[in-house]
Tab-separated table of C-alpha atoms in Angstrom:
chain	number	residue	atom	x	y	z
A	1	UNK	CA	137.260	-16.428	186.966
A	2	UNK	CA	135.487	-19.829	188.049
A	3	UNK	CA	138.244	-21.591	188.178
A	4	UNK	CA	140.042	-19.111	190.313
A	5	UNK	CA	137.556	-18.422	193.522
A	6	UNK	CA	136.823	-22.444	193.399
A	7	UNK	CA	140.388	-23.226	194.877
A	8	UNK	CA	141.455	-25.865	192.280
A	9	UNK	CA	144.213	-27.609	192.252
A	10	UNK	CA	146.007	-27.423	188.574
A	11	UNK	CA	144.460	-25.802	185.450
A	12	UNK	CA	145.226	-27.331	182.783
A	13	UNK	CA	144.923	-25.238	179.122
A	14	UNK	CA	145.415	-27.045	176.229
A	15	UNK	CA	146.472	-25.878	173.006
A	16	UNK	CA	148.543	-26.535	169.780
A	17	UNK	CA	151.915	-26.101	168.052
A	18	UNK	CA	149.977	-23.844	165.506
A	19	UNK	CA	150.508	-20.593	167.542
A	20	UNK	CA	154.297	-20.846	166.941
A	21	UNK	CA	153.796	-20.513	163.311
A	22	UNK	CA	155.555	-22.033	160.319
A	23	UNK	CA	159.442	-22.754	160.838
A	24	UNK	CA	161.709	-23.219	158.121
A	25	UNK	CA	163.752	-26.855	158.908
A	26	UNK	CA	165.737	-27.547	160.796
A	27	UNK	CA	164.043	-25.472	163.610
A	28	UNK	CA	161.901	-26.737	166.092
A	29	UNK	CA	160.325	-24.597	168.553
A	30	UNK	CA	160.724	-24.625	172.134
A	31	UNK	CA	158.286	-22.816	175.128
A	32	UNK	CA	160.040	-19.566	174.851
A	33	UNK	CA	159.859	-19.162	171.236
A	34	UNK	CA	157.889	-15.939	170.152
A	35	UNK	CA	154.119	-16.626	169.334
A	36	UNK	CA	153.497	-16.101	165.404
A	37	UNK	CA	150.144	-17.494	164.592
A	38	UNK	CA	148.871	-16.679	160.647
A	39	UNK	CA	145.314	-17.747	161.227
A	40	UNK	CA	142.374	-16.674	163.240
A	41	UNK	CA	142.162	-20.061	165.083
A	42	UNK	CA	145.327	-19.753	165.723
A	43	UNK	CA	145.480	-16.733	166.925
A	44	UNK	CA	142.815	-17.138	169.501
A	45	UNK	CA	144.659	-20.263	170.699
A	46	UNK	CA	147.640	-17.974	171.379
A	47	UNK	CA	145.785	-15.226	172.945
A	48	UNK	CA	143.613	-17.507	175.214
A	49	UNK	CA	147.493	-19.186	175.998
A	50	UNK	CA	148.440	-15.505	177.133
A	51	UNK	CA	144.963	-14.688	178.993
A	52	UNK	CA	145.992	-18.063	181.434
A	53	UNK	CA	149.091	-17.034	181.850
A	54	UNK	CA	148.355	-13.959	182.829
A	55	UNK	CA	145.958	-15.323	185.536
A	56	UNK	CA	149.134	-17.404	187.418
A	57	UNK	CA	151.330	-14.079	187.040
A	58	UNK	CA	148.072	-11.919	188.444
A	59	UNK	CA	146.403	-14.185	190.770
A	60	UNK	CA	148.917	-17.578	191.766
A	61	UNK	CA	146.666	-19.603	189.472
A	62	UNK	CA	147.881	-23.100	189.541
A	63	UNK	CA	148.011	-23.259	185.009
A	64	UNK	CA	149.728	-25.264	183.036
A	65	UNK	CA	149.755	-24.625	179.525
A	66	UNK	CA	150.307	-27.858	177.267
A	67	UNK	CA	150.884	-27.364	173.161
A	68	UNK	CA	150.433	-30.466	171.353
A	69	UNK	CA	151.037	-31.338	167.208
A	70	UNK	CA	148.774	-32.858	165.206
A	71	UNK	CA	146.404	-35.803	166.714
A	72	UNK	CA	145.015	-38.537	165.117
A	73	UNK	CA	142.980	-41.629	166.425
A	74	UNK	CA	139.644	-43.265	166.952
A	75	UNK	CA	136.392	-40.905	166.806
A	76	UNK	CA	138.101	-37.860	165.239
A	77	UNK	CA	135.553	-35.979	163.174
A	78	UNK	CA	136.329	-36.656	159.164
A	79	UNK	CA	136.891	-32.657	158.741
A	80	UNK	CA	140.793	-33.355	159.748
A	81	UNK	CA	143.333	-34.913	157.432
A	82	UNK	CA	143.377	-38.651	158.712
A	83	UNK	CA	139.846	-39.417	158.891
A	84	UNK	CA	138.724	-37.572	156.146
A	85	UNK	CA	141.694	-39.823	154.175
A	86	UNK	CA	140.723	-43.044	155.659
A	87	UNK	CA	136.473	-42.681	155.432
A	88	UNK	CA	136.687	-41.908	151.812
A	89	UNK	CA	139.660	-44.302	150.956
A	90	UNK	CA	137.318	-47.236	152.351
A	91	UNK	CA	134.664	-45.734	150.584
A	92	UNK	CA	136.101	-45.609	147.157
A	93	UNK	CA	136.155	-41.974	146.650
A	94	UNK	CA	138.827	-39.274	145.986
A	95	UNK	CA	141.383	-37.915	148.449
A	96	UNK	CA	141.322	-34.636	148.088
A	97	UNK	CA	145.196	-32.932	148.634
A	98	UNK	CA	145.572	-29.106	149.583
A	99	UNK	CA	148.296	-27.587	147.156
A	100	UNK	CA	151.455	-29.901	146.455
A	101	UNK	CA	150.868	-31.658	149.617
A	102	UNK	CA	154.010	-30.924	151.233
A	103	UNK	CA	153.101	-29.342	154.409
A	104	UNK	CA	154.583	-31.033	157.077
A	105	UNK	CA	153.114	-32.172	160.439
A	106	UNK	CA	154.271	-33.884	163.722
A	107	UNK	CA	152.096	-36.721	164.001
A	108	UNK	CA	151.119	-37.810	167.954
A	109	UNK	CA	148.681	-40.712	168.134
A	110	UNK	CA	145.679	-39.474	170.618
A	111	UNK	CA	146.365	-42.052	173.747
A	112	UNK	CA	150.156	-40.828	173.500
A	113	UNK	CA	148.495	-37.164	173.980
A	114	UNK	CA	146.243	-38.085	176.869
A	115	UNK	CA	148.915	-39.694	178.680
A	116	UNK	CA	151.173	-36.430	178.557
A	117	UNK	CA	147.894	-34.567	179.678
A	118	UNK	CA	147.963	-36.363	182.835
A	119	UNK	CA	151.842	-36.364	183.392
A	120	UNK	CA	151.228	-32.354	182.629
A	121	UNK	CA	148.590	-32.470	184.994
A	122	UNK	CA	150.080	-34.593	187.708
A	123	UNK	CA	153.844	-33.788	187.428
A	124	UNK	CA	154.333	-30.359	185.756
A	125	UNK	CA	154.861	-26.717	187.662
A	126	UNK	CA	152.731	-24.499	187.952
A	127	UNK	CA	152.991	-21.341	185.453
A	128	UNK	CA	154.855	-23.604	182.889
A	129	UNK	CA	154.188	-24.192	179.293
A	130	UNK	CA	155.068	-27.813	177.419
A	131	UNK	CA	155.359	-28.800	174.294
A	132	UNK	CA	154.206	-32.710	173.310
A	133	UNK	CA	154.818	-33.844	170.102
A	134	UNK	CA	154.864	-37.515	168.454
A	135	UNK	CA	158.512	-36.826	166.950
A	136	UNK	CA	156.740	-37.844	164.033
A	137	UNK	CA	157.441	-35.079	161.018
A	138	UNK	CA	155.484	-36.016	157.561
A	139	UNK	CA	154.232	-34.306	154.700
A	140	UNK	CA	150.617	-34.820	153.852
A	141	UNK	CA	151.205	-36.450	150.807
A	142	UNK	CA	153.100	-39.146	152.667
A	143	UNK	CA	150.473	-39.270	155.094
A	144	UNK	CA	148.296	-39.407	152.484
A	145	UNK	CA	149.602	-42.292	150.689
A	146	UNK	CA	150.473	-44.468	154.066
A	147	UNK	CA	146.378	-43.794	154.439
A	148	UNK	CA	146.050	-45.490	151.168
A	149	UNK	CA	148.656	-48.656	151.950
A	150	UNK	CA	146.840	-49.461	154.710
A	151	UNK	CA	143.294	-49.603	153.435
A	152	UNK	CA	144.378	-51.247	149.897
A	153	UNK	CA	143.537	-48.418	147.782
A	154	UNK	CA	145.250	-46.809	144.313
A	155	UNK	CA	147.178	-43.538	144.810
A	156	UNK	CA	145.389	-42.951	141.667
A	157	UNK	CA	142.482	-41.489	144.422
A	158	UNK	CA	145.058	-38.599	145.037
A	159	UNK	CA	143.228	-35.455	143.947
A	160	UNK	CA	145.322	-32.042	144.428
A	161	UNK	CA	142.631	-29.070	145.874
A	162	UNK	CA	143.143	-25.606	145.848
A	163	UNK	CA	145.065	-24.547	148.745
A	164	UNK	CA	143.444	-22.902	152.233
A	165	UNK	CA	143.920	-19.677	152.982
A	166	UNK	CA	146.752	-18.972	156.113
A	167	UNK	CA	148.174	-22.948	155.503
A	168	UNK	CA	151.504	-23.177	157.378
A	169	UNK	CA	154.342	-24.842	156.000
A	170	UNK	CA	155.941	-26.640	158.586
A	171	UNK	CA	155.288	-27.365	161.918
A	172	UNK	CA	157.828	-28.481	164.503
A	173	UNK	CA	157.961	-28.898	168.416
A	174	UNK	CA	160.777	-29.605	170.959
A	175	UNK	CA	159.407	-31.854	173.582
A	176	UNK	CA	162.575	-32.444	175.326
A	177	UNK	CA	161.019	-30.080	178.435
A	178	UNK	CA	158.539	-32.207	178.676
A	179	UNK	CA	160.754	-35.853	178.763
A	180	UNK	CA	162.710	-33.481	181.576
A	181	UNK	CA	160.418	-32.267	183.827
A	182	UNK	CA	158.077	-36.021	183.770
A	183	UNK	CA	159.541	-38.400	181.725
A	184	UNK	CA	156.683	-38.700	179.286
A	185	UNK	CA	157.537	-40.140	175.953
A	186	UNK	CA	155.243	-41.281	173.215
A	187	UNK	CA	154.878	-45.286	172.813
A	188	UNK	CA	152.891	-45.696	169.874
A	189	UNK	CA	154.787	-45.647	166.423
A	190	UNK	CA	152.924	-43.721	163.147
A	191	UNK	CA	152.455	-47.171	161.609
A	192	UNK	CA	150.733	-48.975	164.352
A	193	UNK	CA	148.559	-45.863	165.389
A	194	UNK	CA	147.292	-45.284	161.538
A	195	UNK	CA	146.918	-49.215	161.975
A	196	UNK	CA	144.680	-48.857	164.924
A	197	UNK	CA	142.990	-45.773	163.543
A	198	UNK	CA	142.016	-47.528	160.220
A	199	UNK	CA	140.876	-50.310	162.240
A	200	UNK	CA	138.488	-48.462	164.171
A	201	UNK	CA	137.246	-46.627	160.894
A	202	UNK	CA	136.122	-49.912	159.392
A	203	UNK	CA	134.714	-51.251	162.532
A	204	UNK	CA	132.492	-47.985	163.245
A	205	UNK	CA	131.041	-47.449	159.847
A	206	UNK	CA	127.631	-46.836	161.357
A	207	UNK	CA	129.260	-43.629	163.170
A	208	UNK	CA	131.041	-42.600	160.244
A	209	UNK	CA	127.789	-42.410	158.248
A	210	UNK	CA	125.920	-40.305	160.862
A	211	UNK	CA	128.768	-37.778	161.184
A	212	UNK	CA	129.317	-37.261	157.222
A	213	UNK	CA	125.619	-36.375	156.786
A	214	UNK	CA	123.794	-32.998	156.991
A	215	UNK	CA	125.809	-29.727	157.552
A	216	UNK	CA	129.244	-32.186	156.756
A	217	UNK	CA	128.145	-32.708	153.461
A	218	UNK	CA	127.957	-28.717	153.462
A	219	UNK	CA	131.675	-28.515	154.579
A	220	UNK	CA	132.823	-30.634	152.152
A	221	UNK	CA	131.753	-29.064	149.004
A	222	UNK	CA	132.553	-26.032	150.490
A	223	UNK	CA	136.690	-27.020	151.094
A	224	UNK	CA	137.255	-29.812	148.513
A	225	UNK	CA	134.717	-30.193	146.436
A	226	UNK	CA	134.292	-26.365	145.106
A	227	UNK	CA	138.812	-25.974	145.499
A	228	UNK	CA	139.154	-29.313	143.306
A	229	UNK	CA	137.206	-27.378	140.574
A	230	UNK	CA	138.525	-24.513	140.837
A	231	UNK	CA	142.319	-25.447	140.058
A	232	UNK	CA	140.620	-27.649	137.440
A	233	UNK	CA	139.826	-24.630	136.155
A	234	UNK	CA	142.885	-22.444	137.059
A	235	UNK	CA	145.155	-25.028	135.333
A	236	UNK	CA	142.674	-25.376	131.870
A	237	UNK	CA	143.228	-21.268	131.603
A	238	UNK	CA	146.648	-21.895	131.455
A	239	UNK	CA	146.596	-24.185	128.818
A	240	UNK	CA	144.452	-22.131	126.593
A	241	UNK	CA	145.892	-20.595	123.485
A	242	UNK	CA	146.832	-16.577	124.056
A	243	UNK	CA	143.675	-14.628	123.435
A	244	UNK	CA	141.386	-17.073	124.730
């Protein structure tokens, strides 16, 4: 409602691959695929995608709706995959693994993203949606264990969790609309952004220890450290005698 009696010129909503869903290979989804999101978050990010939609059908809102994969890069908080990989590779400590690890994610290093913001900004229509990805598909576990190349570290640190609850599969975007309609393409390759990333991990340790204390330290028992024992657990009842 701000936005619309201020006279702005473009709107710009940002939000993720997630609300498509998991997609069985080879599919990748395009704009007009159906919304399917299996999580709350996701779900909001879908409905909120709808709610600005609606306001360029209702009210000539200049919106456009961008829905980017995964991002990784300097000062992301160590809650999401790569960071949390990288701070506690350099730090020695386990890397803890949701389920068999194979959940697969398009990878788009975070200046990549920015600069399709702006060419979404600056050359998209108004009332469209687009889709940036890094064209970039890996599982976690390979993720995992490029994290641990790069910083010198044993995949011995692997540790497999207990799974999340609503944990997609597999992830893919088409971002051919968007190579169309600006000619954005990503530049930076998986290897050089992790490269970068780890960099700027090692460099910034001070940061690193001031985000990972307090209500972090909370999180992390909560989603690793409590899930690691628990399929410790799961998989000792199933080697227990019958009766036992």
């Amino acid at each position: 409602e701000a936005a619309r009696g201020s006279g702005i010129r473009r709107f710009l909503h940002v939000s993720t691959d997630e609300v498509y869903g998991s997609l069985d290979p080879p599919l990748e989804a395009g704009e007009a695929f159906a919304l399917l999101p299996s999580s709350p978050y996701s779900a909001t990010k879908g409905g909120s995608d709808l709610l600005a939609q609606a306001y360029f059908l209702s009210y000539e809102l200049p919106v456009v709706i961008t829905r980017a994969s995964n991002n990784y890069g300097p000062y992301q908080f160590p809650e999401k995959l790569i960071p949390l990989m990288i701070t506690n590779a350099l730090g020695g400590r386990r890397l803890p693994v949701y389920g068999d690890g194979l959940q697969v994610r398009d990878w788009l290093y975070v200046e990549d993203h920015c600069h399709a913001l702006q060419a979404a900004l600056e050359k998209g229509r108004d009332g469209e949606i687009y889709n940036i990805g890094g064209n970039c598909p890996l599982t976690n576990l390979e993720v995992v264990r490029k994290v641990l190349a790069a910083t010198g570290r044993p995949e011995s640190l692997i540790e497999h969790v207990e799974d999340r609850p609503g944990h997609d599969r597999r992830y893919a975007l088409s971002s051919e609309k968007i190579h169309r309609q600006t000619g954005w393409r990503p530049q930076v390759s998986f290897e050089e952004g992790l490269a970068r990333t780890v960099r700027w991990y090692r460099e910034n340790q001070g940061w690193v220890e001031r985000v990972q204390s307090g209500e972090y330290r909370k999180f992390y028992a909560q989603n690793y450290d409590n899930r690691a024992a628990e399929l410790r657990r799961t998989a000792s009842g199933k080697l227990a005698p019958e009766g036992r």
